[in-house]
CSV table of C-alpha atoms in Angstrom, one decimal:
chain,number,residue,atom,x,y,z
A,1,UNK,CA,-8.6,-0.9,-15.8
A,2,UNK,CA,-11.9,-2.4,-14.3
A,3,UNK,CA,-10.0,-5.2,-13.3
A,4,UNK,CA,-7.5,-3.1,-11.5
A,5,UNK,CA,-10.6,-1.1,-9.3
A,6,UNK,CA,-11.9,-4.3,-8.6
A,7,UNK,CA,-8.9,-5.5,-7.5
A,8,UNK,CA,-8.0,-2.6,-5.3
A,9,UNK,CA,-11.5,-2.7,-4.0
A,10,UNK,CA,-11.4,-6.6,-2.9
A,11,UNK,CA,-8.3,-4.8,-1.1
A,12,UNK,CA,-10.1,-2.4,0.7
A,13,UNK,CA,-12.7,-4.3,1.9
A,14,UNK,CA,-10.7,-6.9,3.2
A,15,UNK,CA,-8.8,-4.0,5.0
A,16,UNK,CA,-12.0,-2.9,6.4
A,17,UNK,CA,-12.5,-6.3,7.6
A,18,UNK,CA,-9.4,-6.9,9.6
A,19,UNK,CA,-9.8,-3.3,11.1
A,20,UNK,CA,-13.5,-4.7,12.3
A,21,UNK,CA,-12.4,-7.5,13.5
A,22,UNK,CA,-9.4,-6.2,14.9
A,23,UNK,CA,-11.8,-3.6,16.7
A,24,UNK,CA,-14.3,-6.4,18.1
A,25,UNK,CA,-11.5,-8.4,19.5
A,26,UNK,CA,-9.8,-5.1,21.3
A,27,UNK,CA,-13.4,-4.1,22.8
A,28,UNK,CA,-13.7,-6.3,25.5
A,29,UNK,CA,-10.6,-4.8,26.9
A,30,UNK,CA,-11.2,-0.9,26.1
A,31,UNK,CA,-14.6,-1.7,27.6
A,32,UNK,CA,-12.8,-2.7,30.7
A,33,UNK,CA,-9.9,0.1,31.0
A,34,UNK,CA,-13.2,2.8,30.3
A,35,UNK,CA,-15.1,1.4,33.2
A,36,UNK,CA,-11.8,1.3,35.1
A,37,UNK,CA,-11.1,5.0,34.3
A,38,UNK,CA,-15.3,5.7,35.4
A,39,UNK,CA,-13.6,4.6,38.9
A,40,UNK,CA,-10.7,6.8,39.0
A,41,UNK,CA,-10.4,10.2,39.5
A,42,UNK,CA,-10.3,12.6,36.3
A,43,UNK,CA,-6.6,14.1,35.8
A,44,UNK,CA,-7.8,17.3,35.6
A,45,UNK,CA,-9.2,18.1,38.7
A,46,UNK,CA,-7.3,21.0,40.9
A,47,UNK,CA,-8.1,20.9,44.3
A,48,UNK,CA,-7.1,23.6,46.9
A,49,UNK,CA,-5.8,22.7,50.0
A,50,UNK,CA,-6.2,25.8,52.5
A,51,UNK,CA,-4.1,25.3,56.3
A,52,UNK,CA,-4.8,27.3,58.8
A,53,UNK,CA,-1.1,28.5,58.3
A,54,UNK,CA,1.8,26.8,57.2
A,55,UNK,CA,4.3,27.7,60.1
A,56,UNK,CA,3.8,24.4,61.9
A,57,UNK,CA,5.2,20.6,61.6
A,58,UNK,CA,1.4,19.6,62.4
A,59,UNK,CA,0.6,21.8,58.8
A,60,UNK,CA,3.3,20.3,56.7
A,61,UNK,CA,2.1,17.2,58.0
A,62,UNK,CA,-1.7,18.0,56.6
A,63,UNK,CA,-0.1,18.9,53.2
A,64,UNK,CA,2.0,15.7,53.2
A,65,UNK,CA,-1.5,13.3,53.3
A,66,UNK,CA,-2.9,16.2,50.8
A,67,UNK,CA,-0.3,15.4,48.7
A,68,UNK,CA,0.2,11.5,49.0
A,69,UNK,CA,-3.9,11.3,47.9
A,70,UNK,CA,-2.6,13.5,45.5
A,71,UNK,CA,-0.3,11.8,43.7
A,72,UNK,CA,-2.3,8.5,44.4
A,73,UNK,CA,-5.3,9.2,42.6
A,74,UNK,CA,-3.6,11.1,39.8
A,75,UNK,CA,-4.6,14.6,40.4
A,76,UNK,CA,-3.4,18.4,41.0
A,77,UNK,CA,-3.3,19.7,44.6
A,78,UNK,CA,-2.2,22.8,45.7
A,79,UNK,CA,-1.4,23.4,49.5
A,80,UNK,CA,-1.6,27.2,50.7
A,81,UNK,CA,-2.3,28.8,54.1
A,82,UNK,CA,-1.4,32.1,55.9
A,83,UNK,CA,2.2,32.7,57.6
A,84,UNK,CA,0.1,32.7,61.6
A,85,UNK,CA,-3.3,31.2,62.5
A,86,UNK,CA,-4.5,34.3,63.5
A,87,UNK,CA,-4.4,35.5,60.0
A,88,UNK,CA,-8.2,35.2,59.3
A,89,UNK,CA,-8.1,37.4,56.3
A,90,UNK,CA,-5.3,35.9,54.0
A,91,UNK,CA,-7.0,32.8,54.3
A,92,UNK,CA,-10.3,34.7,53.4
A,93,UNK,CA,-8.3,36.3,50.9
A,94,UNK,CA,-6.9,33.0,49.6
A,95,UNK,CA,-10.6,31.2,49.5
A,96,UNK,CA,-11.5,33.7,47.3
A,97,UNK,CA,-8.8,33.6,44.9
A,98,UNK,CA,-9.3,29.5,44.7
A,99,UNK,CA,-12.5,30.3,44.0
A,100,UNK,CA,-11.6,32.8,41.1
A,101,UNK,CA,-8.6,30.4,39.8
A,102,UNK,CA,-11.0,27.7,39.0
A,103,UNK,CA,-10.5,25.3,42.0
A,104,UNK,CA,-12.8,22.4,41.0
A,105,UNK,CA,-12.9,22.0,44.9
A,106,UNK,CA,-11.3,23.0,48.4
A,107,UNK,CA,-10.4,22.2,51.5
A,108,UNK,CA,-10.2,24.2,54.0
A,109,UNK,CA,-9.0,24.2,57.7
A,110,UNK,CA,-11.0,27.7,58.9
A,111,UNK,CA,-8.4,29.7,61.3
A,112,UNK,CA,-11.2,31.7,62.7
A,113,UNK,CA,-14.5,29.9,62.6
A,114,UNK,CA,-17.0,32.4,62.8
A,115,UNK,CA,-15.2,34.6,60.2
A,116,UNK,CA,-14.7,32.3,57.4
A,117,UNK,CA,-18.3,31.5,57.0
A,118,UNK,CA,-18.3,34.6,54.8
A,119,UNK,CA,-15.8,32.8,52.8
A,120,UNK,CA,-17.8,29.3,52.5
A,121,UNK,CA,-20.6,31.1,51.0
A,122,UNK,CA,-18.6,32.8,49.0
A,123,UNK,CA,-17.5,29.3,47.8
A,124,UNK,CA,-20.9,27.5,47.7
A,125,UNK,CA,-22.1,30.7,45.6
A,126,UNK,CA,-19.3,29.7,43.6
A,127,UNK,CA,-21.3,26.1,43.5
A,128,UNK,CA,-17.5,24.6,44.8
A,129,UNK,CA,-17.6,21.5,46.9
A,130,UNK,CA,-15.9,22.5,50.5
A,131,UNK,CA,-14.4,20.1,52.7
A,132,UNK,CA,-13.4,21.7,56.3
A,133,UNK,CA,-10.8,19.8,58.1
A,134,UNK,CA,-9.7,20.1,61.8
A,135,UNK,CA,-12.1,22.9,62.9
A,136,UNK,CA,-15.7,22.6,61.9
A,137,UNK,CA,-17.2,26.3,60.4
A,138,UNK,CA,-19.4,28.1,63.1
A,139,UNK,CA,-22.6,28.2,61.7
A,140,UNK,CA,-25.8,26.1,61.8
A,141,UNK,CA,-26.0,26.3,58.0
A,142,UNK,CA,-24.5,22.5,57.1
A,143,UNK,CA,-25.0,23.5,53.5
A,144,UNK,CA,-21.8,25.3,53.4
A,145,UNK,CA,-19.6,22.2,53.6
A,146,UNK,CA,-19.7,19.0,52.3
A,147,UNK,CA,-18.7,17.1,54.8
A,148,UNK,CA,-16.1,17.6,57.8
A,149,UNK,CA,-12.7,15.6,58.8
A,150,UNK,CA,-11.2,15.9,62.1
A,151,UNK,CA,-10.4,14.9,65.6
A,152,UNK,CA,-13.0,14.9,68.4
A,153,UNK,CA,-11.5,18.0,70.0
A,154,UNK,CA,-13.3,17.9,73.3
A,155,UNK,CA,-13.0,14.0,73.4
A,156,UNK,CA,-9.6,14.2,73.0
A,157,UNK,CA,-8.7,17.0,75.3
A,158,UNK,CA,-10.7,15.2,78.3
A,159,UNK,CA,-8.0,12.4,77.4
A,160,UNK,CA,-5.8,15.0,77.8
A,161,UNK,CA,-6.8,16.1,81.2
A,162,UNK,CA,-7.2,12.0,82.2
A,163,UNK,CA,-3.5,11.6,81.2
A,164,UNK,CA,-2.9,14.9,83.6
A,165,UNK,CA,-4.8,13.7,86.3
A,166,UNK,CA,-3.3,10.0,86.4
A,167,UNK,CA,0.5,12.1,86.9
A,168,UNK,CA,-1.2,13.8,89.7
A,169,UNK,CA,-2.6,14.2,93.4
A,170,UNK,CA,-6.1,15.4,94.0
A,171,UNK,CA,-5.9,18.9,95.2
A,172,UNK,CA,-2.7,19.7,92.8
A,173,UNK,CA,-3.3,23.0,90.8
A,174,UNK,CA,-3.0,22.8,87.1
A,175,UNK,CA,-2.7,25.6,84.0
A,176,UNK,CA,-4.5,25.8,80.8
A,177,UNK,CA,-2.5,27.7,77.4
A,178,UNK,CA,-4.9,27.7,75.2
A,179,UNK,CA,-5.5,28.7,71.3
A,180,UNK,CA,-6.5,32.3,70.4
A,181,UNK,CA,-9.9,32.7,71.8
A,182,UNK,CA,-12.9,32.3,69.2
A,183,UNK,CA,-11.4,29.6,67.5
A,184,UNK,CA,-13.7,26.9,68.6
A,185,UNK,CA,-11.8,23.3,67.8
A,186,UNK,CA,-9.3,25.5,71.2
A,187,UNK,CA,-12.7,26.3,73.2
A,188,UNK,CA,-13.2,22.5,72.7
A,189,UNK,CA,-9.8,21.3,73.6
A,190,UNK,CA,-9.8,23.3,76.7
A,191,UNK,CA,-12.8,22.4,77.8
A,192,UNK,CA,-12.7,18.7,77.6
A,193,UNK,CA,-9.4,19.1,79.5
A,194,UNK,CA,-10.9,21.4,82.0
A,195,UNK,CA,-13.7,19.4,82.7
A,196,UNK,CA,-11.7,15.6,83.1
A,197,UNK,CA,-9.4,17.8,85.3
A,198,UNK,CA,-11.7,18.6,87.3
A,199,UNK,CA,-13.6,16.1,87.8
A,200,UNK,CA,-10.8,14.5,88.8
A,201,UNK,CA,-9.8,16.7,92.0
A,202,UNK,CA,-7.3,18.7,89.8
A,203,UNK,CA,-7.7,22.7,90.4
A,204,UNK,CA,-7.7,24.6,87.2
A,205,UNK,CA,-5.9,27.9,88.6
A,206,UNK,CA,-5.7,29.7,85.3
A,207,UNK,CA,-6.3,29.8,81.5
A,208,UNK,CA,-5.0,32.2,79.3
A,209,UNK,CA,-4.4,32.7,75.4
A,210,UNK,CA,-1.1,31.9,73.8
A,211,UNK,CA,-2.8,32.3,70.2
A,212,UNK,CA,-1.3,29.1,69.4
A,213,UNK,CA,2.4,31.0,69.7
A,214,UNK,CA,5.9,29.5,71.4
A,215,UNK,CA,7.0,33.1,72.4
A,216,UNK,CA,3.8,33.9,73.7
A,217,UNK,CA,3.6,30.9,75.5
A,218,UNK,CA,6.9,31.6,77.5
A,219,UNK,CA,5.5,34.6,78.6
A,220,UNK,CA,2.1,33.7,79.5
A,221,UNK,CA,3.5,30.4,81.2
A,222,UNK,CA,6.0,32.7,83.6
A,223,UNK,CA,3.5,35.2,84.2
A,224,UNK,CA,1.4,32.1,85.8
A,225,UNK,CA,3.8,30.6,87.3
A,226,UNK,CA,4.9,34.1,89.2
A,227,UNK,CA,1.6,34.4,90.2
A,228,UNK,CA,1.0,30.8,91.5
A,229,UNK,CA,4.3,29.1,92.2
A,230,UNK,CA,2.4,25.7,93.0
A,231,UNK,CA,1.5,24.8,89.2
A,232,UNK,CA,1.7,21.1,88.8
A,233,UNK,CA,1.0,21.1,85.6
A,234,UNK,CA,0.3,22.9,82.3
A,235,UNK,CA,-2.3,21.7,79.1
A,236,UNK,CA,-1.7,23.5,76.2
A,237,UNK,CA,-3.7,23.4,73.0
A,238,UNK,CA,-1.1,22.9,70.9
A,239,UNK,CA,2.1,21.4,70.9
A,240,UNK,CA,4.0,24.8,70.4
A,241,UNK,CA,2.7,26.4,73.1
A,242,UNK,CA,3.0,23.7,75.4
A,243,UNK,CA,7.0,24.0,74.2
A,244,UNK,CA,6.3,27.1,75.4
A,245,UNK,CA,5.3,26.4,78.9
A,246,UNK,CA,8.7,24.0,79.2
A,247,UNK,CA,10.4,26.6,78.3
A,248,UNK,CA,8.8,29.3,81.1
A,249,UNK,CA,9.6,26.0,83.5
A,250,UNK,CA,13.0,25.7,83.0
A,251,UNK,CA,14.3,29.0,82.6
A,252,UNK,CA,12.6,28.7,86.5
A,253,UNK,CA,14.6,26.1,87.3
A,254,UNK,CA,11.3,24.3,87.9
A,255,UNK,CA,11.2,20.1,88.1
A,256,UNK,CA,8.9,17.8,87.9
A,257,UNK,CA,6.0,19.7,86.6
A,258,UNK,CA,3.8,17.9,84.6
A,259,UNK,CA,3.7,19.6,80.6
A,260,UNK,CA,0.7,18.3,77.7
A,261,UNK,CA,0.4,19.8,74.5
A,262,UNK,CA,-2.0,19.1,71.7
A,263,UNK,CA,-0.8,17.9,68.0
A,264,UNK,CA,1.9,15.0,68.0
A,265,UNK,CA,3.9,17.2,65.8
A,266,UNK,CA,8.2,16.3,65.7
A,267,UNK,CA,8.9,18.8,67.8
A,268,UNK,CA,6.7,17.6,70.3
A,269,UNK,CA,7.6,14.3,69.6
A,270,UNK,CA,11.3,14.9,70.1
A,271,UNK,CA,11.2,16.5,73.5
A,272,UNK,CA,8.9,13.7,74.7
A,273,UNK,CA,12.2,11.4,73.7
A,274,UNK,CA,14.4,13.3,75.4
A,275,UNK,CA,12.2,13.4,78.7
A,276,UNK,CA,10.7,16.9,79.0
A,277,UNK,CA,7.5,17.3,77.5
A,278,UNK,CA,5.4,14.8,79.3
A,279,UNK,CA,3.0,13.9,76.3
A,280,UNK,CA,0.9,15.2,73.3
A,281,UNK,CA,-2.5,13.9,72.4
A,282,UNK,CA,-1.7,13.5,68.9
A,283,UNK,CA,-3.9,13.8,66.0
A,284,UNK,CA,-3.5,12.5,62.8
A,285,UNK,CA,-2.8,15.1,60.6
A,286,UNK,CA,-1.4,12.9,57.5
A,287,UNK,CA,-4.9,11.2,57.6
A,288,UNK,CA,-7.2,14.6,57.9
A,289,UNK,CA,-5.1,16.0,55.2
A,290,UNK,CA,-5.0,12.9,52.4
A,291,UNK,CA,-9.0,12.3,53.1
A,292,UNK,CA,-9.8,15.7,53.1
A,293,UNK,CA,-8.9,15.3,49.3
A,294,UNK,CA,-10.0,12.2,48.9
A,295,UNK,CA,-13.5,13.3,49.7
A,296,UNK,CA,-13.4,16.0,47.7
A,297,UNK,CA,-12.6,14.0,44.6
A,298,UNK,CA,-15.4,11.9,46.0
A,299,UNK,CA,-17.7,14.5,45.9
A,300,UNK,CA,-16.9,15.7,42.7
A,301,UNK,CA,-17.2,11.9,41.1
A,302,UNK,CA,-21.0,12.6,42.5
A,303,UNK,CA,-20.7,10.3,45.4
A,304,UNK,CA,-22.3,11.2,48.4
A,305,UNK,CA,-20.0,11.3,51.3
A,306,UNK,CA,-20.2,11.0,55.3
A,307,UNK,CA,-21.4,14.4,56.6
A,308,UNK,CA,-19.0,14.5,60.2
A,309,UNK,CA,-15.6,11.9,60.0
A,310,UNK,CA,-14.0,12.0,63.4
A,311,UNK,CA,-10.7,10.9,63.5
A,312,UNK,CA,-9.5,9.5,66.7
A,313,UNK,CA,-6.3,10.9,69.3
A,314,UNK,CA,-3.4,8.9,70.7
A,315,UNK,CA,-2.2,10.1,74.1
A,316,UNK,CA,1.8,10.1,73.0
A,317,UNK,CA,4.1,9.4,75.8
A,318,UNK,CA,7.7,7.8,76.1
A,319,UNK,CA,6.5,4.5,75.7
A,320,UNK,CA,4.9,4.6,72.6
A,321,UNK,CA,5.8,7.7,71.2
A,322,UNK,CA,8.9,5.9,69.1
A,323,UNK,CA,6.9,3.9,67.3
A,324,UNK,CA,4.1,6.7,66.2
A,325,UNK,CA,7.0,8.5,64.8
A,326,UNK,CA,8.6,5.9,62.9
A,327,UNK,CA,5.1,5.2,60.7
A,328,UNK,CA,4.8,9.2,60.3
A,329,UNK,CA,8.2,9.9,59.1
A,330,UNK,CA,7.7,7.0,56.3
A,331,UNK,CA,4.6,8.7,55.2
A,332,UNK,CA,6.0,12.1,55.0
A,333,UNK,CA,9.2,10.7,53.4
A,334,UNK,CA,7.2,9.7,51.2
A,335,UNK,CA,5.4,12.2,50.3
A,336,UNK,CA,8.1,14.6,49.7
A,337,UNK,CA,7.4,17.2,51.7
A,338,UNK,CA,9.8,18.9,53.5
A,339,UNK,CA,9.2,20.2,57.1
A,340,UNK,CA,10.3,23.3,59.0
């Protein structure tokens, strides 16, 4: 019997052996897949993507790079937003109920500025890293976000009013459709157009509020164009309502008047194809969209971030427009998803 425990326990320790050496030979490489994981994002995260609405190309776009950093780096993203961009309160309403769902962070794209800094204090109360995208939050208190992604607005609308002016004669009235008024990434668009536009010779006869809207835009774009037959051209804000405006121009029988809008979305896009919208100063919605997440995961990892990321605009016209769209439509293919 004493020979069979001895026997079993030579057995067992030469188990115990193999397993140790078995382990020490297998470390090197778990120590190298841990400090690979250190590097990646943790699966678990949720991040909440807030649009200013999700009634727009330029919005599906945003949640197509949300979701291609996404499903790069392994993690949950949700992509929400109001049915209008003047809806300030749903998206109030849905910051507060990422906040309550336990969002590890967010990213939001403030519909009214001044209104939703209510909601980022609700969020940093909340101790949730925010990321605003495309309009900055209007407040002086830079505690309240993390760090903000997003065009130059006032750079690229004075590209905007360049483009305008190089179509143009000094002297030659022009029409600003703007954003609904408040929202401060529109105040900037219009004013960098405004300004280049003037500066140039160009006479800014009129500028009116289209709260960001095709319909309205009609309307607001006849009205003008009743009032002042001589309208060489019309910037808009956005690319809808500068559909809008093209809209107003041939239901006129209008020709040759000079229409901008503001996004680069496929609408836009495909109008400046077939000849009628003139250009778009086009954003990069994909990008804003796929790093506001990435710096949110960034953040959460504990890395510290840059404070103000501008992305740059690309005045889209019928020479190069083509080419834009091609690289877009590959990302949001990819990306799965689907647009209106």
């Amino acid at each position: 019997m004493k020979k069979n425990l001895r026997k079993w326990s030579a057995l067992a320790l030469c188990l115990m052996l193999i397993m140790l050496v078995m382990a020490g030979c297998g470390g090197g490489k778990e120590t190298e897949t841990s400090k690979e994981s250190e590097g990646k994002i943790g699966s678990d995260y949720e991040i909440t993507v807030i649009c200013m609405a999700l009634n727009s190309d330029y919005w599906h776009m945003v949640e197509a790079g949300a979701k291609l950093a996404g499903e790069e780096l392994g993690i949950s993203v949700d992509v929400i937003g109001p049915n209008a961009e003047s809806d300030s309160a749903a998206q109030i309403n849905m910051v507060e109920d990422a906040c309550n769902s336990g969002s590890d962070a967010i990213v939001l794209a403030p519909n009214e500025p001044t209104s939703l800094v209510s909601a980022a204090k609700t969020v940093k109360s909340n101790d949730i890293p925010l990321v605003a995208i495309d309009a900055m939050l209007d407040t002086d208190d830079e505690s309240l976000y993390s760090c903000f992604i997003g065009t130059g607005n006032e750079e690229a609308g004075a590209e905007g009013g360049k483009f305008i002016a190089s179509q143009l004669q000094e002297g030659d009235k022009v029409a600003i459709i703007r954003g609904l008024n408040g929202q401060v990434h529109h105040d900037q668009r219009t004013d960098g157009a405004q300004a280049a536009m003037e500066e140039a010779g160009l006479k800014v006869v009129s500028v009116q509020p289209a709260d960001s809207d095709r319909g309205k835009a009609v309307n607001v774009a006849e009205n003008m164009l009743q009032s002042d037959g001589d309208i060489k051209a019309f910037y808009a804000t956005n690319d809808d309502m500068a559909l809008g405006a093209l809209q107003a121009v041939k239901s006129l029988g209008l020709t040759d008047v000079v229409i901008v809008g503001f996004d680069g979305t496929f609408n836009a896009m495909d109008s400046i194809e077939d000849g009628e919208l003139t250009a778009s100063i086009a954003q990069q919605p994909i990008e804003e969209g796929y790093q506001g997440v990435v710096n949110a995961v960034n953040i959460l990892n504990g890395e510290t971030v840059e404070k103000h990321q501008t992305l740059e605009a690309v005045v889209l016209t019928k020479e190069n427009v083509t080419d834009f769209r091609v690289n877009v439509e590959d990302l949001i293919e990819k990306s799965g998803v689907k647009l209106n």
